[in-house]
mmCIF file of C-alpha atoms in Angstrom:
data_model
loop_
_atom_site.group_PDB
_atom_site.id
_atom_site.type_symbol
_atom_site.label_atom_id
_atom_site.label_comp_id
_atom_site.label_asym_id
_atom_site.label_seq_id
_atom_site.Cartn_x
_atom_site.Cartn_y
_atom_site.Cartn_z
ATOM 1 C CA MET R 89 79.431 81.078 166.265
ATOM 2 C CA LEU R 90 79.813 78.882 163.167
ATOM 3 C CA GLU R 91 76.276 77.646 163.736
ATOM 4 C CA GLN R 92 74.942 81.210 163.363
ATOM 5 C CA TRP R 93 75.229 81.128 159.570
ATOM 6 C CA TRP R 94 73.010 84.174 159.174
ATOM 7 C CA LEU R 95 75.465 86.243 161.238
ATOM 8 C CA TRP R 96 78.293 85.301 158.886
ATOM 9 C CA ALA R 97 76.089 86.012 155.871
ATOM 10 C CA ALA R 98 75.147 89.444 157.250
ATOM 11 C CA PHE R 99 78.799 90.284 157.903
ATOM 12 C CA PHE R 100 79.954 89.350 154.396
ATOM 13 C CA ALA R 101 77.014 91.264 152.907
ATOM 14 C CA LEU R 102 78.147 94.291 154.919
ATOM 15 C CA VAL R 103 81.738 93.850 153.668
ATOM 16 C CA LEU R 104 80.549 93.670 150.047
ATOM 17 C CA GLY R 105 78.503 96.824 150.575
ATOM 18 C CA ILE R 106 81.470 98.657 152.060
ATOM 19 C CA LEU R 107 83.715 97.522 149.207
ATOM 20 C CA TRP R 108 81.174 98.780 146.671
ATOM 21 C CA ILE R 109 81.106 102.170 148.395
ATOM 22 C CA ASP R 110 84.912 102.218 148.489
ATOM 23 C CA ILE R 111 85.216 101.397 144.774
ATOM 24 C CA ARG R 112 82.375 103.640 143.671
ATOM 25 C CA PHE R 113 82.777 106.740 145.801
ATOM 26 C CA VAL R 114 86.326 107.014 147.183
ATOM 27 C CA GLY R 115 87.902 109.497 144.811
ATOM 28 C CA GLY R 116 84.907 109.303 142.496
ATOM 29 C CA GLY R 117 85.920 105.800 141.402
ATOM 30 C CA HIS R 118 88.617 107.049 139.022
ATOM 31 C CA SER R 119 92.397 107.245 138.892
ATOM 32 C CA HIS R 120 93.711 110.254 140.783
ATOM 33 C CA LYS R 121 96.177 111.314 143.443
ATOM 34 C CA VAL R 122 94.497 110.843 146.815
ATOM 35 C CA SER R 123 94.992 113.907 149.000
ATOM 36 C CA VAL R 124 95.831 113.768 152.697
ATOM 37 C CA LYS R 125 92.471 115.403 153.470
ATOM 38 C CA GLU R 126 90.554 112.791 151.488
ATOM 39 C CA ALA R 127 92.561 109.950 153.032
ATOM 40 C CA GLY R 128 91.993 111.355 156.512
ATOM 41 C CA ILE R 129 88.231 111.633 156.008
ATOM 42 C CA TRP R 130 87.917 108.058 154.739
ATOM 43 C CA THR R 131 90.178 106.749 157.496
ATOM 44 C CA LEU R 132 87.826 108.276 160.074
ATOM 45 C CA ILE R 133 84.823 106.841 158.218
ATOM 46 C CA TRP R 134 86.250 103.292 158.259
ATOM 47 C CA VAL R 135 87.124 103.557 161.949
ATOM 48 C CA ALA R 136 83.600 104.817 162.694
ATOM 49 C CA VAL R 137 82.071 101.915 160.726
ATOM 50 C CA ALA R 138 84.204 99.425 162.698
ATOM 51 C CA MET R 139 83.176 100.958 166.023
ATOM 52 C CA ALA R 140 79.505 100.960 164.965
ATOM 53 C CA PHE R 141 79.834 97.259 164.117
ATOM 54 C CA ASN R 142 81.388 96.631 167.527
ATOM 55 C CA ALA R 143 78.473 98.438 169.168
ATOM 56 C CA GLY R 144 76.133 96.174 167.229
ATOM 57 C CA LEU R 145 78.056 93.170 168.554
ATOM 58 C CA TRP R 146 77.533 94.430 172.104
ATOM 59 C CA PHE R 147 73.758 94.588 171.695
ATOM 60 C CA TYR R 148 73.699 91.164 170.031
ATOM 61 C CA PHE R 149 75.778 89.406 172.685
ATOM 62 C CA ASN R 150 73.987 91.258 175.458
ATOM 63 C CA HIS R 151 70.704 89.887 174.064
ATOM 64 C CA ILE R 152 71.869 86.263 173.860
ATOM 65 C CA GLY R 153 74.199 86.065 176.876
ATOM 66 C CA GLY R 154 74.063 89.157 179.038
ATOM 67 C CA ALA R 155 76.282 92.168 179.658
ATOM 68 C CA GLU R 156 79.327 90.179 180.793
ATOM 69 C CA LEU R 157 79.510 88.214 177.535
ATOM 70 C CA ALA R 158 78.858 91.389 175.534
ATOM 71 C CA HIS R 159 81.699 93.193 177.312
ATOM 72 C CA GLN R 160 84.085 90.275 176.757
ATOM 73 C CA LYS R 161 83.367 89.989 173.028
ATOM 74 C CA THR R 162 83.503 93.707 172.295
ATOM 75 C CA VAL R 163 86.810 94.118 174.145
ATOM 76 C CA GLU R 164 88.182 91.161 172.171
ATOM 77 C CA PHE R 165 87.036 92.790 168.918
ATOM 78 C CA LEU R 166 88.544 96.150 169.857
ATOM 79 C CA THR R 167 91.857 94.557 170.903
ATOM 80 C CA GLY R 168 92.050 92.512 167.723
ATOM 81 C CA TYR R 169 91.159 95.543 165.606
ATOM 82 C CA LEU R 170 93.829 97.734 167.209
ATOM 83 C CA LEU R 171 96.415 94.954 166.985
ATOM 84 C CA GLU R 172 95.766 94.398 163.276
ATOM 85 C CA LYS R 173 95.774 98.151 162.581
ATOM 86 C CA ALA R 174 99.124 98.491 164.331
ATOM 87 C CA LEU R 175 100.741 95.599 162.479
ATOM 88 C CA ALA R 176 99.303 96.853 159.189
ATOM 89 C CA VAL R 177 101.394 100.023 159.513
ATOM 90 C CA ASP R 178 104.527 98.018 158.754
ATOM 91 C CA ASN R 179 102.782 96.691 155.662
ATOM 92 C CA VAL R 180 102.116 100.284 154.599
ATOM 93 C CA PHE R 181 105.829 101.072 154.817
ATOM 94 C CA VAL R 182 106.635 98.080 152.600
ATOM 95 C CA TRP R 183 104.090 99.301 150.051
ATOM 96 C CA LEU R 184 105.796 102.688 150.051
ATOM 97 C CA MET R 185 109.105 100.979 149.373
ATOM 98 C CA ILE R 186 107.654 98.954 146.487
ATOM 99 C CA PHE R 187 106.009 101.978 144.850
ATOM 100 C CA SER R 188 109.197 103.995 145.245
ATOM 101 C CA PHE R 189 111.345 101.220 143.745
ATOM 102 C CA PHE R 190 109.150 101.012 140.631
ATOM 103 C CA ALA R 191 108.532 104.789 140.525
ATOM 104 C CA ILE R 192 104.749 104.320 140.423
ATOM 105 C CA PRO R 193 102.930 107.676 140.204
ATOM 106 C CA ALA R 194 100.558 108.460 143.062
ATOM 107 C CA GLU R 195 97.518 108.482 140.754
ATOM 108 C CA LEU R 196 98.154 104.830 139.783
ATOM 109 C CA GLN R 197 98.718 103.531 143.311
ATOM 110 C CA ARG R 198 95.002 103.608 144.157
ATOM 111 C CA ARG R 199 94.134 100.856 141.639
ATOM 112 C CA VAL R 200 96.950 98.593 142.823
ATOM 113 C CA LEU R 201 95.942 98.976 146.468
ATOM 114 C CA LEU R 202 92.283 98.328 145.642
ATOM 115 C CA TYR R 203 93.116 94.890 144.264
ATOM 116 C CA GLY R 204 95.662 94.421 147.036
ATOM 117 C CA VAL R 205 93.019 94.907 149.733
ATOM 118 C CA LEU R 206 90.550 92.619 147.923
ATOM 119 C CA GLY R 207 93.193 89.898 147.771
ATOM 120 C CA ALA R 208 94.027 90.462 151.436
ATOM 121 C CA ILE R 209 90.394 89.968 152.480
ATOM 122 C CA ILE R 210 90.203 86.622 150.658
ATOM 123 C CA LEU R 211 93.583 85.499 151.992
ATOM 124 C CA ARG R 212 92.831 86.482 155.597
ATOM 125 C CA SER R 213 89.471 84.703 155.496
ATOM 126 C CA ILE R 214 91.140 81.458 154.381
ATOM 127 C CA MET R 215 93.894 81.775 156.983
ATOM 128 C CA VAL R 216 91.478 82.555 159.830
ATOM 129 C CA PHE R 217 89.333 79.483 159.135
ATOM 130 C CA GLY R 218 92.468 77.379 158.717
ATOM 131 C CA GLY R 219 93.952 78.687 161.961
ATOM 132 C CA ALA R 220 90.701 78.107 163.868
ATOM 133 C CA TYR R 221 90.579 74.523 162.618
ATOM 134 C CA LEU R 222 94.188 73.841 163.620
ATOM 135 C CA ILE R 223 93.677 75.288 167.104
ATOM 136 C CA ASN R 224 90.552 73.198 167.625
ATOM 137 C CA GLN R 225 92.376 70.055 166.521
ATOM 138 C CA PHE R 226 95.795 70.752 168.043
ATOM 139 C CA HIS R 227 95.713 73.092 171.044
ATOM 140 C CA TRP R 228 99.511 72.969 171.335
ATOM 141 C CA ILE R 229 99.830 74.926 168.106
ATOM 142 C CA LEU R 230 99.148 78.081 170.148
ATOM 143 C CA TYR R 231 102.643 77.673 171.613
ATOM 144 C CA VAL R 232 104.076 77.378 168.089
ATOM 145 C CA PHE R 233 102.269 80.603 167.168
ATOM 146 C CA GLY R 234 103.607 82.283 170.306
ATOM 147 C CA ALA R 235 107.219 81.264 169.665
ATOM 148 C CA PHE R 236 106.898 82.394 166.046
ATOM 149 C CA LEU R 237 105.611 85.835 167.091
ATOM 150 C CA VAL R 238 108.494 86.314 169.531
ATOM 151 C CA PHE R 239 110.918 85.335 166.755
ATOM 152 C CA SER R 240 109.207 87.714 164.299
ATOM 153 C CA GLY R 241 109.400 90.591 166.775
ATOM 154 C CA LEU R 242 113.119 90.077 167.334
ATOM 155 C CA LYS R 243 113.697 89.720 163.593
ATOM 156 C CA MET R 244 111.851 92.984 162.935
ATOM 157 C CA VAL R 245 114.406 94.806 165.095
ATOM 158 C CA LEU R 246 117.497 93.060 163.729
ATOM 159 C CA VAL R 247 116.709 92.882 159.993
ATOM 160 C CA LYS R 248 116.737 96.093 157.991
ATOM 161 C CA GLU R 249 114.525 96.350 154.905
ATOM 162 C CA SER R 250 115.513 98.590 152.015
ATOM 163 C CA GLU R 251 114.635 99.285 148.395
ATOM 164 C CA GLU R 252 117.955 97.746 147.341
ATOM 165 C CA GLY R 253 116.717 94.432 148.730
ATOM 166 C CA LEU R 254 114.073 94.288 146.002
ATOM 167 C CA GLN R 255 116.823 93.890 143.418
ATOM 168 C CA ASP R 256 117.464 90.385 144.758
ATOM 169 C CA ASN R 257 113.818 89.508 145.459
ATOM 170 C CA ALA R 258 113.256 85.898 144.317
ATOM 171 C CA LEU R 259 109.616 86.449 143.322
ATOM 172 C CA LEU R 260 110.493 89.517 141.274
ATOM 173 C CA ALA R 261 113.338 87.686 139.532
ATOM 174 C CA PHE R 262 111.048 84.728 138.742
ATOM 175 C CA MET R 263 108.363 86.965 137.225
ATOM 176 C CA ARG R 264 110.882 88.810 135.098
ATOM 177 C CA ARG R 265 112.245 85.523 133.734
ATOM 178 C CA HIS R 266 108.869 83.970 132.946
ATOM 179 C CA MET R 267 106.740 86.910 131.796
ATOM 180 C CA LYS R 268 106.833 89.189 128.764
ATOM 181 C CA LEU R 269 107.071 92.684 130.204
ATOM 182 C CA THR R 270 106.757 96.166 128.782
ATOM 183 C CA ASP R 271 109.503 98.631 129.599
ATOM 184 C CA ASN R 272 107.108 101.378 130.623
ATOM 185 C CA LEU R 273 103.815 101.797 132.464
ATOM 186 C CA GLU R 274 100.637 101.716 130.382
ATOM 187 C CA GLY R 275 98.361 103.806 132.565
ATOM 188 C CA GLU R 276 96.261 101.685 134.922
ATOM 189 C CA ARG R 277 96.479 98.595 132.722
ATOM 190 C CA PHE R 278 98.087 95.391 133.989
ATOM 191 C CA PHE R 279 98.273 93.856 130.495
ATOM 192 C CA VAL R 280 98.615 95.253 126.966
ATOM 193 C CA VAL R 281 98.601 93.607 123.544
ATOM 194 C CA LYS R 282 101.284 94.715 121.074
ATOM 195 C CA GLN R 283 101.437 93.216 117.574
ATOM 196 C CA GLY R 284 99.271 90.328 118.707
ATOM 197 C CA VAL R 285 101.483 89.531 121.717
ATOM 198 C CA ARG R 286 100.186 89.927 125.284
ATOM 199 C CA TYR R 287 102.569 91.772 127.612
ATOM 200 C CA ALA R 288 102.387 92.381 131.346
ATOM 201 C CA THR R 289 103.140 95.895 132.544
ATOM 202 C CA PRO R 290 105.339 96.861 135.526
ATOM 203 C CA LEU R 291 102.091 97.669 137.359
ATOM 204 C CA LEU R 292 101.290 93.930 137.435
ATOM 205 C CA LEU R 293 104.669 93.225 139.057
ATOM 206 C CA VAL R 294 103.868 95.828 141.689
ATOM 207 C CA LEU R 295 100.437 94.269 142.343
ATOM 208 C CA LEU R 296 101.932 90.786 142.751
ATOM 209 C CA LEU R 297 104.564 92.112 145.164
ATOM 210 C CA VAL R 298 101.883 93.934 147.156
ATOM 211 C CA GLU R 299 99.852 90.706 147.400
ATOM 212 C CA PHE R 300 102.957 88.721 148.340
ATOM 213 C CA SER R 301 103.836 91.230 151.060
ATOM 214 C CA ASP R 302 100.386 90.755 152.568
ATOM 215 C CA VAL R 303 100.949 86.995 152.669
ATOM 216 C CA ILE R 304 104.117 87.618 154.683
ATOM 217 C CA PHE R 305 102.421 90.020 157.097
ATOM 218 C CA ALA R 306 99.361 87.789 157.471
ATOM 219 C CA VAL R 307 101.659 85.057 158.768
ATOM 220 C CA ASP R 308 102.412 87.388 161.691
ATOM 221 C CA SER R 309 99.050 89.065 162.194
ATOM 222 C CA ILE R 310 96.756 86.020 162.089
ATOM 223 C CA PRO R 311 98.578 84.126 164.890
ATOM 224 C CA ALA R 312 98.741 87.381 166.861
ATOM 225 C CA ILE R 313 94.996 87.874 166.878
ATOM 226 C CA PHE R 314 94.437 84.258 167.959
ATOM 227 C CA ALA R 315 96.303 85.240 171.132
ATOM 228 C CA VAL R 316 93.411 87.620 171.850
ATOM 229 C CA THR R 317 90.544 85.246 171.101
ATOM 230 C CA THR R 318 89.972 81.909 169.392
ATOM 231 C CA ASP R 319 86.425 82.844 168.363
ATOM 232 C CA PRO R 320 86.691 82.724 164.540
ATOM 233 C CA PHE R 321 83.928 85.313 164.082
ATOM 234 C CA ILE R 322 85.672 87.906 166.250
ATOM 235 C CA VAL R 323 89.057 87.062 164.705
ATOM 236 C CA LEU R 324 87.787 87.450 161.147
ATOM 237 C CA THR R 325 85.610 90.523 161.631
ATOM 238 C CA SER R 326 88.232 92.519 163.550
ATOM 239 C CA ASN R 327 90.874 91.527 160.997
ATOM 240 C CA ILE R 328 88.837 92.468 157.946
ATOM 241 C CA PHE R 329 87.601 95.757 159.416
ATOM 242 C CA ALA R 330 91.234 96.631 160.167
ATOM 243 C CA ILE R 331 92.373 96.068 156.581
ATOM 244 C CA MET R 332 89.261 97.641 155.008
ATOM 245 C CA GLY R 333 90.622 101.096 155.790
ATOM 246 C CA LEU R 334 94.206 100.163 154.981
ATOM 247 C CA ARG R 335 94.169 101.863 151.586
ATOM 248 C CA ALA R 336 93.051 105.187 153.068
ATOM 249 C CA MET R 337 95.601 104.812 155.874
ATOM 250 C CA TYR R 338 98.344 104.283 153.296
ATOM 251 C CA PHE R 339 97.654 107.614 151.604
ATOM 252 C CA LEU R 340 97.364 109.274 155.013
ATOM 253 C CA LEU R 341 100.820 108.060 156.103
ATOM 254 C CA ALA R 342 102.576 108.220 152.716
ATOM 255 C CA GLY R 343 103.681 111.808 153.131
ATOM 256 C CA VAL R 344 104.924 111.460 156.713
ATOM 257 C CA ALA R 345 106.354 107.930 156.750
ATOM 258 C CA GLU R 346 109.847 109.209 157.558
ATOM 259 C CA ARG R 347 108.434 110.705 160.789
ATOM 260 C CA PHE R 348 107.748 107.211 162.198
ATOM 261 C CA ALA R 349 111.191 105.665 162.071
ATOM 262 C CA LEU R 350 110.903 104.263 165.605
ATOM 263 C CA LEU R 351 107.503 102.696 165.053
ATOM 264 C CA LYS R 352 108.944 99.354 163.968
ATOM 265 C CA TYR R 353 110.452 98.943 167.438
ATOM 266 C CA GLY R 354 107.013 99.450 168.946
ATOM 267 C CA LEU R 355 105.534 96.874 166.556
ATOM 268 C CA ALA R 356 108.331 94.464 167.435
ATOM 269 C CA ALA R 357 107.572 94.940 171.144
ATOM 270 C CA ILE R 358 103.883 94.253 170.464
ATOM 271 C CA LEU R 359 104.718 91.008 168.652
ATOM 272 C CA VAL R 360 106.999 89.883 171.484
ATOM 273 C CA PHE R 361 104.345 90.760 174.082
ATOM 274 C CA ILE R 362 101.574 88.913 172.211
ATOM 275 C CA GLY R 363 103.863 85.934 171.598
ATOM 276 C CA THR R 364 104.773 85.784 175.280
ATOM 277 C CA LYS R 365 101.073 86.008 176.178
ATOM 278 C CA MET R 366 100.486 82.845 174.133
ATOM 279 C CA LEU R 367 103.503 81.021 175.558
ATOM 280 C CA ILE R 368 102.516 81.547 179.205
ATOM 281 C CA ILE R 369 98.788 80.955 178.754
ATOM 282 C CA GLU R 370 99.050 77.564 180.483
ATOM 283 C CA TRP R 371 100.248 79.235 183.688
ATOM 284 C CA TYR R 372 98.761 82.718 183.485
ATOM 285 C CA LYS R 373 96.134 84.144 181.155
ATOM 286 C CA ILE R 374 96.649 87.865 180.675
ATOM 287 C CA PRO R 375 93.179 89.510 180.649
ATOM 288 C CA THR R 376 92.120 90.901 177.282
ATOM 289 C CA GLY R 377 91.579 94.356 178.767
ATOM 290 C CA ILE R 378 95.173 94.483 179.999
ATOM 291 C CA ALA R 379 96.420 93.242 176.625
ATOM 292 C CA LEU R 380 94.441 96.036 174.927
ATOM 293 C CA ALA R 381 95.959 98.635 177.266
ATOM 294 C CA VAL R 382 99.516 97.327 176.709
ATOM 295 C CA VAL R 383 99.181 97.270 172.903
ATOM 296 C CA ALA R 384 97.657 100.779 172.861
ATOM 297 C CA ALA R 385 100.374 102.126 175.193
ATOM 298 C CA ILE R 386 103.253 100.640 173.187
ATOM 299 C CA LEU R 387 101.792 101.957 169.951
ATOM 300 C CA ALA R 388 101.176 105.449 171.352
ATOM 301 C CA ILE R 389 104.638 105.725 172.935
ATOM 302 C CA SER R 390 106.483 104.530 169.812
ATOM 303 C CA MET R 391 104.485 106.871 167.554
ATOM 304 C CA ALA R 392 104.995 109.860 169.850
ATOM 305 C CA ALA R 393 108.716 109.131 170.236
ATOM 306 C CA SER R 394 109.075 108.826 166.458
ATOM 307 C CA TRP R 395 107.248 112.066 165.790
ATOM 308 C CA PHE R 396 109.125 114.201 168.319
ATOM 309 C CA THR R 397 112.590 112.819 167.541
ATOM 310 C CA SER R 398 112.346 113.154 163.744
ATOM 311 C CA LYS R 399 112.489 116.186 161.528
ATOM 312 C CA PRO R 400 109.908 116.870 158.799
ATOM 313 C CA LYS R 401 110.978 116.991 155.147
ATOM 314 C CA GLN R 402 111.685 120.439 153.822
#
């Protein structure tokens, strides 16, 4: 796939076009509180774009290798896309915690998440190419990835995250010691100049924490998708399409996050399953179609259980 440079170029051109549409048209390109209706519409649009891209992949691979290859690649894309979407939900909950801790108004969150998603795309691209290189050079690293995913899944169940934990966050403490900060927000601005001195605003701290949180989650999600396929093109495209709609998904879930308290257990089970899939690959290779069905089932059951066992806010 790396030899098909034009395919990579076409994909990145498509991503840039989508980003331009997102920046220019989502919410009219200005600061505002994103409604659930608006977030829902754009979430459906991003999912539709991803599925249209996957359909295009089917026709391409069917042309160069036949229906069997086309089916294999499109199932790999769909599995990777669903896996990344599922794991991204936990990232959304962390964003909610960060915004709540800093009391960031809803109309300012859109700008932070825009830059957050842009940073995530660059970071994921670097990590995917790095991971593909390591796997090609050292096949045994798949077992390291698998063990790490099992560990991460167990840790997700045992470790409880809370807003109080941000008080002792090392990155936040470092930034506060080494940066001149304003006491209050200054609209959408990350920096302001007062009496000739440049100050960072609390919104910059929030942006840096959002970017840092994506680094942490990428460490889980990138190895997980390599358990589905080691084709760097499928890994990267499914990953980026999953995070492209992450901003809209955040605003869609923001108002009902408390209704999905059990979801983290489902995500933990998915990580353990994917990690185990990598660890046993030498003896048994779980078909991608079965992996897709297992991930979808775990996600659906955990979401349904969360919704029906929780009570909505009054």
